[in-house]
Short mmCIF file of C-alpha atoms and ligand atoms in Angstrom, two decimals:
data_model
loop_
_atom_site.label_atom_id
_atom_site.label_comp_id
_atom_site.label_asym_id
_atom_site.label_seq_id
_atom_site.Cartn_x
_atom_site.Cartn_y
_atom_site.Cartn_z
CA UNK H 1 29.79 -28.52 10.17
CA UNK H 2 27.16 -29.81 12.61
CA UNK H 3 25.33 -27.91 15.34
CA UNK H 4 27.89 -28.72 18.05
CA UNK H 5 30.90 -27.55 16.01
CA UNK H 6 29.09 -24.38 15.02
CA UNK H 7 27.98 -23.54 18.54
CA UNK H 8 31.46 -24.01 20.00
CA UNK H 9 32.89 -21.46 17.57
CA UNK H 10 29.93 -19.12 17.95
CA UNK H 11 30.06 -19.01 21.75
CA UNK H 12 33.77 -18.25 21.58
CA UNK H 13 33.31 -14.95 19.71
CA UNK H 14 29.69 -13.81 19.50
CA UNK H 15 27.53 -11.92 21.99
CA UNK H 16 23.87 -12.50 21.16
CA UNK H 17 21.07 -9.96 21.65
CA UNK H 18 18.65 -10.07 24.56
CA UNK H 19 20.48 -13.08 26.04
CA UNK H 20 22.13 -14.02 29.31
CA UNK H 21 24.99 -15.77 27.52
CA UNK H 22 25.57 -18.11 30.46
CA UNK H 23 22.20 -19.74 29.70
CA UNK H 24 23.87 -21.32 26.69
CA UNK H 25 25.86 -23.57 28.99
CA UNK H 26 22.65 -25.64 29.18
CA UNK H 27 20.21 -24.07 26.70
CA UNK H 28 21.08 -24.96 23.12
CA UNK H 29 21.93 -22.12 20.78
CA UNK H 30 20.41 -23.02 17.41
CA UNK H 31 22.53 -22.36 14.32
CA UNK H 32 20.38 -22.01 11.21
CA UNK H 33 21.69 -23.11 7.83
CA UNK H 34 18.73 -22.15 5.66
CA UNK H 35 15.09 -21.13 5.67
CA UNK H 36 12.14 -21.71 3.39
CA UNK H 37 8.59 -20.43 3.96
CA UNK H 38 7.74 -20.82 7.65
CA UNK H 39 10.55 -23.35 8.15
CA UNK H 40 14.09 -22.94 9.45
CA UNK H 41 16.69 -25.73 9.25
CA UNK H 42 19.67 -26.15 11.55
CA UNK H 43 23.11 -27.69 10.91
CA UNK H 44 21.94 -31.11 12.12
CA UNK H 45 19.05 -31.09 9.63
CA UNK H 46 16.37 -30.46 12.28
CA UNK H 47 13.54 -28.16 11.11
CA UNK H 48 11.67 -25.53 13.13
CA UNK H 49 8.40 -23.81 12.33
CA UNK H 50 9.05 -20.08 12.87
CA UNK H 51 5.95 -19.19 14.93
CA UNK H 52 7.36 -15.77 15.89
CA UNK H 53 8.32 -14.57 12.40
CA UNK H 54 11.93 -14.22 13.59
CA UNK H 55 11.15 -11.44 16.08
CA UNK H 56 8.03 -10.28 14.21
CA UNK H 57 9.75 -9.19 11.02
CA UNK H 58 8.96 -11.92 8.51
CA UNK H 59 5.70 -11.66 6.59
CA UNK H 60 5.89 -13.88 3.53
CA UNK H 61 8.30 -16.62 4.53
CA UNK H 62 12.03 -17.11 4.62
CA UNK H 63 13.89 -16.98 1.31
CA UNK H 64 10.75 -15.73 -0.41
CA UNK H 65 11.53 -16.11 -4.13
CA UNK H 66 9.87 -12.86 -5.12
CA UNK H 67 11.60 -10.67 -2.53
CA UNK H 68 14.93 -12.44 -3.01
CA UNK H 69 14.95 -11.85 -6.74
CA UNK H 70 13.95 -8.18 -6.34
CA UNK H 71 16.87 -7.82 -3.97
CA UNK H 72 19.29 -9.53 -6.34
CA UNK H 73 18.16 -7.27 -9.18
CA UNK H 74 18.67 -4.17 -7.06
CA UNK H 75 22.10 -5.36 -5.88
CA UNK H 76 23.16 -5.56 -9.52
CA UNK H 77 22.10 -1.95 -10.15
CA UNK H 78 22.82 0.12 -7.07
CA UNK H 79 23.57 -1.20 -3.60
CA UNK H 80 23.74 2.13 -1.80
CA UNK H 81 24.27 5.81 -2.33
CA UNK H 82 24.53 8.77 0.02
CA UNK H 83 20.94 9.94 0.64
CA UNK H 84 21.75 13.54 1.49
CA UNK H 85 21.79 15.54 -1.74
CA UNK H 86 21.21 12.35 -3.78
CA UNK H 87 18.22 10.12 -4.40
CA UNK H 88 17.23 6.92 -6.17
CA UNK H 89 14.18 5.20 -7.61
CA UNK H 90 13.57 2.56 -4.89
CA UNK H 91 13.30 5.24 -2.17
CA UNK H 92 11.11 7.46 -4.35
CA UNK H 93 8.73 4.63 -5.24
CA UNK H 94 8.61 3.43 -1.63
CA UNK H 95 7.80 6.89 -0.27
CA UNK H 96 5.06 7.36 -2.89
CA UNK H 97 3.52 4.03 -2.01
CA UNK H 98 3.67 4.53 1.77
CA UNK H 99 2.09 7.97 1.41
CA UNK H 100 -0.64 6.33 -0.70
CA UNK H 101 -1.28 3.49 1.76
CA UNK H 102 -1.38 5.57 4.93
CA UNK H 103 -4.00 8.19 5.96
CA UNK H 104 -4.29 11.21 3.61
CA UNK H 105 -2.80 13.62 6.17
CA UNK H 106 0.51 11.72 6.17
CA UNK H 107 2.29 13.13 3.15
CA UNK H 108 6.01 13.05 4.05
CA UNK H 109 8.25 10.04 4.47
CA UNK H 110 11.60 10.11 6.32
CA UNK H 111 13.71 6.97 6.00
CA UNK H 112 15.88 5.54 8.79
CA UNK H 113 17.38 2.12 9.28
CA UNK H 114 15.76 0.39 12.26
CA UNK H 115 12.76 0.66 14.52
CA UNK H 116 14.48 2.36 17.46
CA UNK H 117 15.85 5.01 15.12
CA UNK H 118 12.37 5.61 13.71
CA UNK H 119 11.06 6.22 17.23
CA UNK H 120 13.89 8.65 17.93
CA UNK H 121 13.28 10.46 14.64
CA UNK H 122 9.62 10.91 15.55
CA UNK H 123 10.45 12.19 19.04
CA UNK H 124 13.10 14.58 17.74
CA UNK H 125 10.80 15.86 15.00
CA UNK H 126 7.97 16.42 17.47
CA UNK H 127 10.17 18.25 19.97
CA UNK H 128 11.81 20.26 17.19
CA UNK H 129 8.45 21.13 15.62
CA UNK H 130 7.27 22.92 18.78
CA UNK H 131 10.60 24.71 19.01
CA UNK H 132 10.42 25.78 15.37
CA UNK H 133 6.91 27.17 15.75
CA UNK H 134 7.98 29.08 18.84
CA UNK H 135 6.20 27.08 21.55
CA UNK H 136 8.70 26.68 24.37
CA UNK H 137 8.87 24.08 27.10
CA UNK H 138 7.28 21.14 25.25
CA UNK H 139 10.03 18.61 25.76
CA UNK H 140 8.51 15.59 27.48
CA UNK H 141 6.93 12.50 26.01
CA UNK H 142 3.90 10.70 27.44
CA UNK H 143 3.99 6.91 27.20
CA UNK H 144 1.85 4.06 28.49
CA UNK H 145 2.60 1.51 31.17
CA UNK H 146 3.98 -1.65 29.57
CA UNK H 147 5.13 0.27 26.48
CA UNK H 148 8.05 -0.84 24.33
CA UNK H 149 9.62 1.36 21.69
CA UNK H 150 13.13 -0.04 21.21
CA UNK H 151 16.50 -0.30 22.91
CA UNK H 152 18.63 2.73 22.00
CA UNK H 153 18.72 5.32 24.78
CA UNK H 154 16.09 7.65 23.35
CA UNK H 155 13.72 4.82 22.47
CA UNK H 156 14.35 2.98 25.74
CA UNK H 157 13.65 6.25 27.51
CA UNK H 158 10.02 6.15 26.36
CA UNK H 159 9.62 2.46 27.10
CA UNK H 160 8.16 1.02 30.28
CA UNK H 161 9.31 -2.60 30.35
CA UNK H 162 11.38 -2.73 33.52
CA UNK H 163 13.41 -5.73 32.43
CA UNK H 164 15.00 -3.70 29.64
CA UNK H 165 14.75 -0.23 31.14
CA UNK H 166 15.67 -0.47 34.82
CA UNK H 167 19.44 -1.11 34.51
CA UNK H 168 19.83 2.10 32.46
CA UNK H 169 17.35 4.34 34.19
CA UNK H 170 20.01 6.88 35.16
CA UNK H 171 20.86 7.36 31.49
CA UNK H 172 17.27 7.91 30.36
CA UNK H 173 14.87 10.80 29.93
CA UNK H 174 11.95 10.46 32.32
CA UNK H 175 8.68 10.20 30.42
CA UNK H 176 5.27 10.92 31.89
CA UNK H 177 3.48 7.58 32.07
CA UNK H 178 -0.26 7.04 31.76
CA UNK H 179 -1.91 3.70 32.58
CA UNK H 180 -2.28 1.42 29.58
CA UNK H 181 -5.79 0.56 28.32
CA UNK H 182 -4.60 -3.08 28.45
CA UNK H 183 -7.81 -5.12 28.52
CA UNK H 184 -6.20 -7.88 30.60
CA UNK H 185 -6.52 -5.51 33.54
CA UNK H 186 -10.28 -5.17 33.23
CA UNK H 187 -12.35 -5.57 36.36
CA UNK H 188 -15.05 -8.25 36.52
CA UNK H 189 -17.95 -7.19 34.32
CA UNK H 190 -15.92 -4.60 32.42
CA UNK H 191 -15.58 -4.82 28.63
CA UNK H 192 -12.48 -3.90 26.59
CA UNK H 193 -14.29 -0.69 25.61
CA UNK H 194 -14.99 0.11 29.27
CA UNK H 195 -11.28 -0.14 30.10
CA UNK H 196 -10.48 2.12 27.15
CA UNK H 197 -12.91 4.75 28.41
CA UNK H 198 -11.56 4.62 31.96
CA UNK H 199 -7.98 4.92 30.77
CA UNK H 200 -8.83 7.87 28.53
CA UNK H 201 -9.96 9.67 31.68
CA UNK H 202 -6.52 8.99 33.18
CA UNK H 203 -4.82 10.31 30.05
CA UNK H 204 -7.00 13.39 30.06
CA UNK H 205 -6.11 14.11 33.69
CA UNK H 206 -2.42 13.77 32.88
CA UNK H 207 -2.61 16.06 29.83
CA UNK H 208 -4.73 18.56 31.73
CA UNK H 209 -1.88 18.97 34.19
CA UNK H 210 1.13 18.59 31.91
CA UNK H 211 0.24 19.50 28.30
CA UNK H 212 2.43 22.62 28.46
CA UNK H 213 5.55 20.50 28.89
CA UNK H 214 4.51 17.64 26.57
CA UNK H 215 5.49 17.44 22.91
CA UNK H 216 3.96 14.05 22.09
CA UNK H 217 2.12 10.95 23.28
CA UNK H 218 3.58 7.71 21.94
CA UNK H 219 1.62 4.46 21.76
CA UNK H 220 1.72 1.04 20.14
CA UNK H 221 -1.70 0.91 18.46
CA UNK H 222 -3.96 -2.01 19.60
CA UNK H 223 -1.24 -4.40 20.82
CA UNK H 224 1.62 -3.72 23.24
CA UNK H 225 3.78 -6.49 21.89
CA UNK H 226 7.04 -6.70 23.86
CA UNK H 227 5.13 -5.78 27.02
CA UNK H 228 3.43 -9.19 26.83
CA UNK H 229 1.10 -9.02 23.82
CA UNK H 230 -1.34 -6.93 25.84
CA UNK H 231 -4.29 -5.79 23.72
CA UNK H 232 -6.81 -2.97 23.87
CA UNK H 233 -9.92 -1.56 22.26
CA UNK H 234 -9.66 0.71 19.22
CA UNK H 235 -11.87 3.29 20.99
CA UNK H 236 -8.83 4.22 23.04
CA UNK H 237 -7.01 5.42 19.91
CA UNK H 238 -10.05 7.38 18.78
CA UNK H 239 -10.29 9.11 22.17
CA UNK H 240 -6.54 9.64 22.36
CA UNK H 241 -6.53 11.38 18.97
CA UNK H 242 -9.20 13.77 20.25
CA UNK H 243 -7.26 14.43 23.47
CA UNK H 244 -4.04 15.12 21.56
CA UNK H 245 -5.87 17.65 19.38
CA UNK H 246 -7.53 19.26 22.37
CA UNK H 247 -4.31 19.61 24.38
CA UNK H 248 -2.06 20.45 21.41
CA UNK H 249 0.33 17.51 21.62
CA UNK H 250 1.43 15.18 18.84
CA UNK H 251 0.33 11.59 18.57
CA UNK H 252 3.12 9.17 17.62
CA UNK H 253 1.83 5.77 16.45
CA UNK H 254 4.57 3.18 16.79
CA UNK H 255 3.34 0.54 14.31
CA UNK H 256 6.77 -1.03 14.05
CA UNK H 257 5.41 -4.39 15.26
CA UNK H 258 1.70 -4.09 14.43
CA UNK H 259 1.93 -2.54 10.97
CA UNK H 260 1.59 -4.45 7.70
CA UNK H 261 -1.42 -6.56 8.52
CA UNK H 262 -0.59 -7.99 11.94
CA UNK H 263 -3.79 -6.75 13.56
CA UNK H 264 -6.09 -7.59 10.64
CA UNK H 265 -5.91 -4.26 8.82
CA UNK H 266 -2.85 -3.01 6.95
CA UNK H 267 -2.23 -0.54 9.78
CA UNK H 268 -3.72 -0.84 13.26
CA UNK H 269 -4.79 2.84 13.35
CA UNK H 270 -7.27 2.08 10.56
CA UNK H 271 -9.44 0.20 13.06
CA UNK H 272 -9.93 3.43 14.99
CA UNK H 273 -10.28 5.56 11.85
CA UNK H 274 -7.56 7.92 13.05
CA UNK H 275 -4.38 9.42 11.64
CA UNK H 276 -1.39 10.03 13.92
CA UNK H 277 0.99 12.97 13.48
CA UNK H 278 3.87 10.52 13.18
CA UNK H 279 3.64 6.92 12.02
CA UNK H 280 6.70 4.73 12.70
CA UNK H 281 7.18 1.66 10.51
CA UNK H 282 9.91 -0.97 10.39
CA UNK H 283 10.07 -4.75 11.05
CA UNK H 284 7.63 -6.11 8.40
CA UNK H 285 8.36 -3.17 6.09
CA UNK H 286 10.98 -5.20 4.18
CA UNK H 287 9.16 -8.50 4.66
CA UNK H 288 11.82 -9.42 7.21
CA UNK H 289 14.76 -9.06 4.84
CA UNK H 290 16.68 -5.96 5.82
CA UNK H 291 16.74 -3.27 8.48
CA UNK H 292 14.80 -0.25 7.21
CA UNK H 293 12.39 2.15 8.85
CA UNK H 294 10.06 4.92 7.76
CA UNK H 295 8.52 7.80 9.67
CA UNK H 296 5.51 9.35 7.98
CA UNK H 297 4.30 12.76 9.00
CA UNK H 298 2.05 15.66 8.05
CA UNK H 299 2.57 18.71 5.88
CA UNK H 300 2.09 20.88 8.98
CA UNK H 301 5.13 19.29 10.60
CA UNK H 302 7.13 19.44 7.39
CA UNK H 303 6.38 23.12 6.83
CA UNK H 304 7.65 24.03 10.30
CA UNK H 305 11.12 22.86 9.21
CA UNK H 306 10.98 24.28 5.67
CA UNK H 307 12.68 27.66 5.83
CA UNK H 308 15.70 29.70 4.92
CA UNK H 309 18.91 27.83 5.88
CA UNK H 310 20.04 30.61 8.16
CA UNK H 311 16.90 30.23 10.27
CA UNK H 312 18.41 26.94 11.54
CA UNK H 313 15.17 25.03 11.43
CA UNK H 314 16.26 22.03 9.36
CA UNK H 315 16.06 18.46 10.61
CA UNK H 316 19.77 17.64 10.52
CA UNK H 317 19.38 13.97 11.37
CA UNK H 318 20.93 11.18 9.31
CA UNK H 319 22.12 7.61 9.37
CA UNK H 320 24.85 6.32 7.06
CA UNK H 321 22.39 3.86 5.56
CA UNK H 322 19.37 6.21 5.40
CA UNK H 323 17.16 5.14 2.51
CA UNK H 324 19.28 2.11 1.63
CA UNK H 325 18.23 1.00 -1.89
CA UNK H 326 18.40 -2.72 -1.07
CA UNK H 327 16.06 -2.26 1.88
CA UNK H 328 13.73 -0.15 -0.27
CA UNK H 329 13.72 -2.81 -3.00
CA UNK H 330 12.78 -5.50 -0.47
CA UNK H 331 10.03 -3.22 0.86
CA UNK H 332 8.66 -2.60 -2.64
CA UNK H 333 8.56 -6.33 -3.36
CA UNK H 334 6.74 -6.84 -0.05
CA UNK H 335 4.18 -4.15 -0.93
CA UNK H 336 3.76 -5.77 -4.36
CA UNK H 337 2.65 -8.96 -2.62
CA UNK H 338 0.08 -7.01 -0.59
CA UNK H 339 -1.12 -5.30 -3.77
CA UNK H 340 -1.46 -8.44 -5.88
CA UNK H 341 -2.60 -11.09 -3.41
CA UNK H 342 -5.60 -11.09 -1.03
CA UNK H 343 -3.27 -11.20 1.99
CA UNK H 344 -5.55 -9.63 4.60
CA UNK H 345 -8.48 -11.76 3.49
CA UNK H 346 -6.40 -14.95 3.64
CA UNK H 347 -5.17 -13.93 7.07
CA UNK H 348 -8.75 -13.88 8.36
CA UNK H 349 -8.99 -17.61 7.75
CA UNK H 350 -5.57 -18.17 9.33
CA UNK H 351 -6.49 -16.07 12.36
CA UNK H 352 -9.72 -18.07 12.74
CA UNK H 353 -7.70 -21.29 12.60
CA UNK H 354 -5.37 -20.03 15.34
CA UNK H 355 -8.43 -19.24 17.50
CA UNK H 356 -10.01 -22.63 16.82
CA UNK H 357 -6.88 -24.61 17.63
CA UNK H 358 -6.38 -22.85 20.98
CA UNK H 359 -10.02 -22.40 22.09
CA UNK H 360 -9.85 -25.34 24.51
CA UNK H 361 -7.07 -23.57 26.45
CA UNK H 362 -9.61 -21.05 27.77
CA UNK H 363 -10.60 -23.70 30.31
CA UNK H 364 -7.06 -24.68 31.26
CA UNK H 365 -6.47 -24.23 35.01
CA UNK H 366 -3.25 -22.28 34.40
CA UNK H 367 -4.38 -20.14 31.48
CA UNK H 368 -5.81 -16.78 32.54
CA UNK H 369 -6.91 -15.90 29.03
CA UNK H 370 -6.38 -16.55 25.35
CA UNK H 371 -6.54 -13.22 23.54
CA UNK H 372 -6.22 -12.36 19.90
CA UNK H 373 -6.00 -9.39 17.58
CA UNK H 374 -5.74 -10.51 13.97
CA UNK H 375 -2.58 -12.53 13.38
CA UNK H 376 -1.38 -12.18 16.98
CA UNK H 377 -2.65 -14.73 19.49
CA UNK H 378 -1.44 -14.81 23.10
CA UNK H 379 -1.91 -17.28 25.93
CA UNK H 380 -1.33 -15.86 29.41
CA UNK H 381 -0.11 -18.50 31.88
CA UNK H 382 -0.84 -17.93 35.58
CA UNK H 383 -0.20 -19.76 38.81
CA UNK H 384 -3.77 -19.18 39.98
CA UNK H 385 -6.59 -18.74 37.50
CA UNK H 386 -9.17 -17.21 39.86
CA UNK H 387 -6.94 -14.41 41.18
CA UNK H 388 -4.79 -14.25 38.03
CA UNK H 389 -1.73 -14.48 40.25
CA UNK H 390 1.30 -14.67 37.97
CA UNK H 391 4.03 -17.27 38.24
CA UNK H 392 7.16 -15.83 39.86
CA UNK H 393 9.41 -14.70 36.99
CA UNK H 394 12.35 -16.62 38.49
CA UNK H 395 10.61 -19.90 37.61
CA UNK H 396 10.94 -19.11 33.92
CA UNK H 397 7.86 -21.12 32.97
CA UNK H 398 7.77 -19.66 29.49
CA UNK H 399 11.31 -20.87 28.89
CA UNK H 400 10.12 -24.43 29.52
CA UNK H 401 7.57 -23.96 26.73
CA UNK H 402 10.38 -22.66 24.50
CA UNK H 403 12.53 -25.72 25.22
CA UNK H 404 9.71 -28.19 24.68
CA UNK H 405 8.72 -26.51 21.43
CA UNK H 406 12.29 -26.52 20.09
CA UNK H 407 12.59 -30.22 20.77
CA UNK H 408 9.39 -30.67 18.80
CA UNK H 409 10.25 -28.55 15.80
CA UNK H 410 8.56 -25.24 16.60
CA UNK H 411 10.19 -21.90 17.39
CA UNK H 412 8.07 -20.24 20.08
CA UNK H 413 9.65 -17.55 22.22
CA UNK H 414 7.33 -16.70 25.12
CA UNK H 415 7.53 -13.27 26.72
CA UNK H 416 7.78 -14.23 30.37
CA UNK H 417 4.62 -16.22 31.04
CA UNK H 418 2.93 -15.22 27.80
CA UNK H 419 3.06 -17.81 25.03
CA UNK H 420 2.15 -16.28 21.70
CA UNK H 421 1.86 -16.95 17.99
CA UNK H 422 2.83 -14.31 15.45
CA UNK H 423 3.60 -16.45 12.39
CA UNK H 424 4.47 -15.47 8.82
CA UNK H 425 1.38 -15.05 6.65
CA UNK H 426 2.38 -18.00 4.48
CA UNK H 427 1.64 -20.51 7.25
CA UNK H 428 -0.91 -23.21 6.35
CA UNK H 429 -3.80 -24.42 8.48
CA UNK H 430 -1.99 -27.74 9.01
CA UNK H 431 1.05 -25.86 10.23
CA UNK H 432 -1.16 -23.83 12.57
CA UNK H 433 -2.49 -27.10 13.99
CA UNK H 434 1.05 -28.34 14.56
CA UNK H 435 2.10 -25.04 16.14
CA UNK H 436 -0.90 -25.11 18.50
CA UNK H 437 -0.45 -28.78 19.44
CA UNK H 438 3.20 -28.26 20.31
CA UNK H 439 2.38 -25.10 22.28
CA UNK H 440 -0.34 -26.89 24.25
CA UNK H 441 1.95 -29.83 25.05
CA UNK H 442 4.68 -27.36 26.06
CA UNK H 443 2.25 -25.53 28.34
CA UNK H 444 1.22 -28.83 29.96
CA UNK H 445 4.87 -29.53 30.75
CA UNK H 446 5.62 -25.99 31.88
CA UNK H 447 2.83 -25.86 34.46
CA UNK H 448 3.30 -29.44 35.73
C1 PLP Q 1 10.78 -3.94 17.79
C2 PLP Q 1 10.12 -2.69 18.16
C3 PLP Q 1 10.82 -1.46 18.15
C4 PLP Q 1 12.30 -1.38 17.88
O1 PLP Q 1 12.66 -1.78 16.60
P1 PLP Q 1 14.18 -2.23 16.35
O2 PLP Q 1 14.28 -2.38 14.87
O3 PLP Q 1 14.34 -3.54 17.10
O4 PLP Q 1 15.07 -1.18 16.89
C5 PLP Q 1 10.13 -0.32 18.44
N1 PLP Q 1 8.82 -0.34 18.71
C6 PLP Q 1 8.10 -1.49 18.73
C7 PLP Q 1 6.64 -1.45 19.01
C8 PLP Q 1 8.74 -2.70 18.48
O5 PLP Q 1 8.05 -3.84 18.57
#
């Protein structure tokens, strides 16, 4: 089978995610036969450097020998078992290790099977906690402008990306929305820390008015990824933790995208020295192998549910594949790599290489800024540099970068006008150079 044969059959039966399927009348769908390290290979033998870690999930390369063999071993022992009333070693070991790796106050691990579910678990637990402890009326969630927390109705309900949210708004809970500390929106002369301080004042004003009806504040620590790789200062998290304590609301840290080393530390919250009440993990948790999610929480939360059955306080939430042993085995193999190799240290050199190879873009007439947090680097394209006027979305400038990159063997997938790199940690400096060269050439074409 070649690409054309594959695509004809695919487009006859499949409906792909996050896609206007009609685009594929002119935009090639790319069927992938195999992967190895940062490389993907299609049915015509063309190779693509996966600069987006296949939607931010892959950490240590495709078909990683170590994770693959752990998975094969587990599949030979136990593929799955009901997780209510039963347990198994991969889940136990994973929970122990996540509790060890996260802040000391996070002592309980609830397993779900994708990121959106993890967000919904955290929201339900927070709401239910207040109910169980007898505090009535705390039912709303505070989110940030530009937030993204997933696509299922509960998770979409606390998101703020209009493209995904607006068509369904009548189906969604209305959150209370505070302005993001997004440093791109700083005024002339303002630092990232200044924006954080100003936005904490906004959050305080909101909580001052609404804390009685709020169960939790949910944020993506340090980088709002799907909202356009918008970044902010760690001081915001520090201040937000204090505000949540002061106003008696939970803090939910959605580290689904930024966890597992993306921002330079294993978890982004570490850079602020804070512990959330709920920590949501998924994506990189299994190294990009299988859907699995974990929600870590405190003993205080756990104890509010721990009671006589007849008191009806239990958290009666489940998914068929809760705690799937294969997913847990992939996660354990991924954590083994973190434990045995100097991953974060190596990533510092890779992050520096990404900065070096894109530094010249700072002066590009259609680049508003090149920003970076650890292993995430983003290039914001604008129509007018001085006023930062964005290109009209209808022009789909980022899509031109995507097309150019594909033709040149790199998988980039810009978010609107934001071109970004979020590669697997096994990328080499030569591959970073290639990725940056292709991105720069694609940008030149896209703004021409
Ligand atoms: C991807 C993502 C989610 C949703 O995870 P899924 O597994 O796609 O449901 C939630 N929050 C953030 C920050 C994400 O990036």
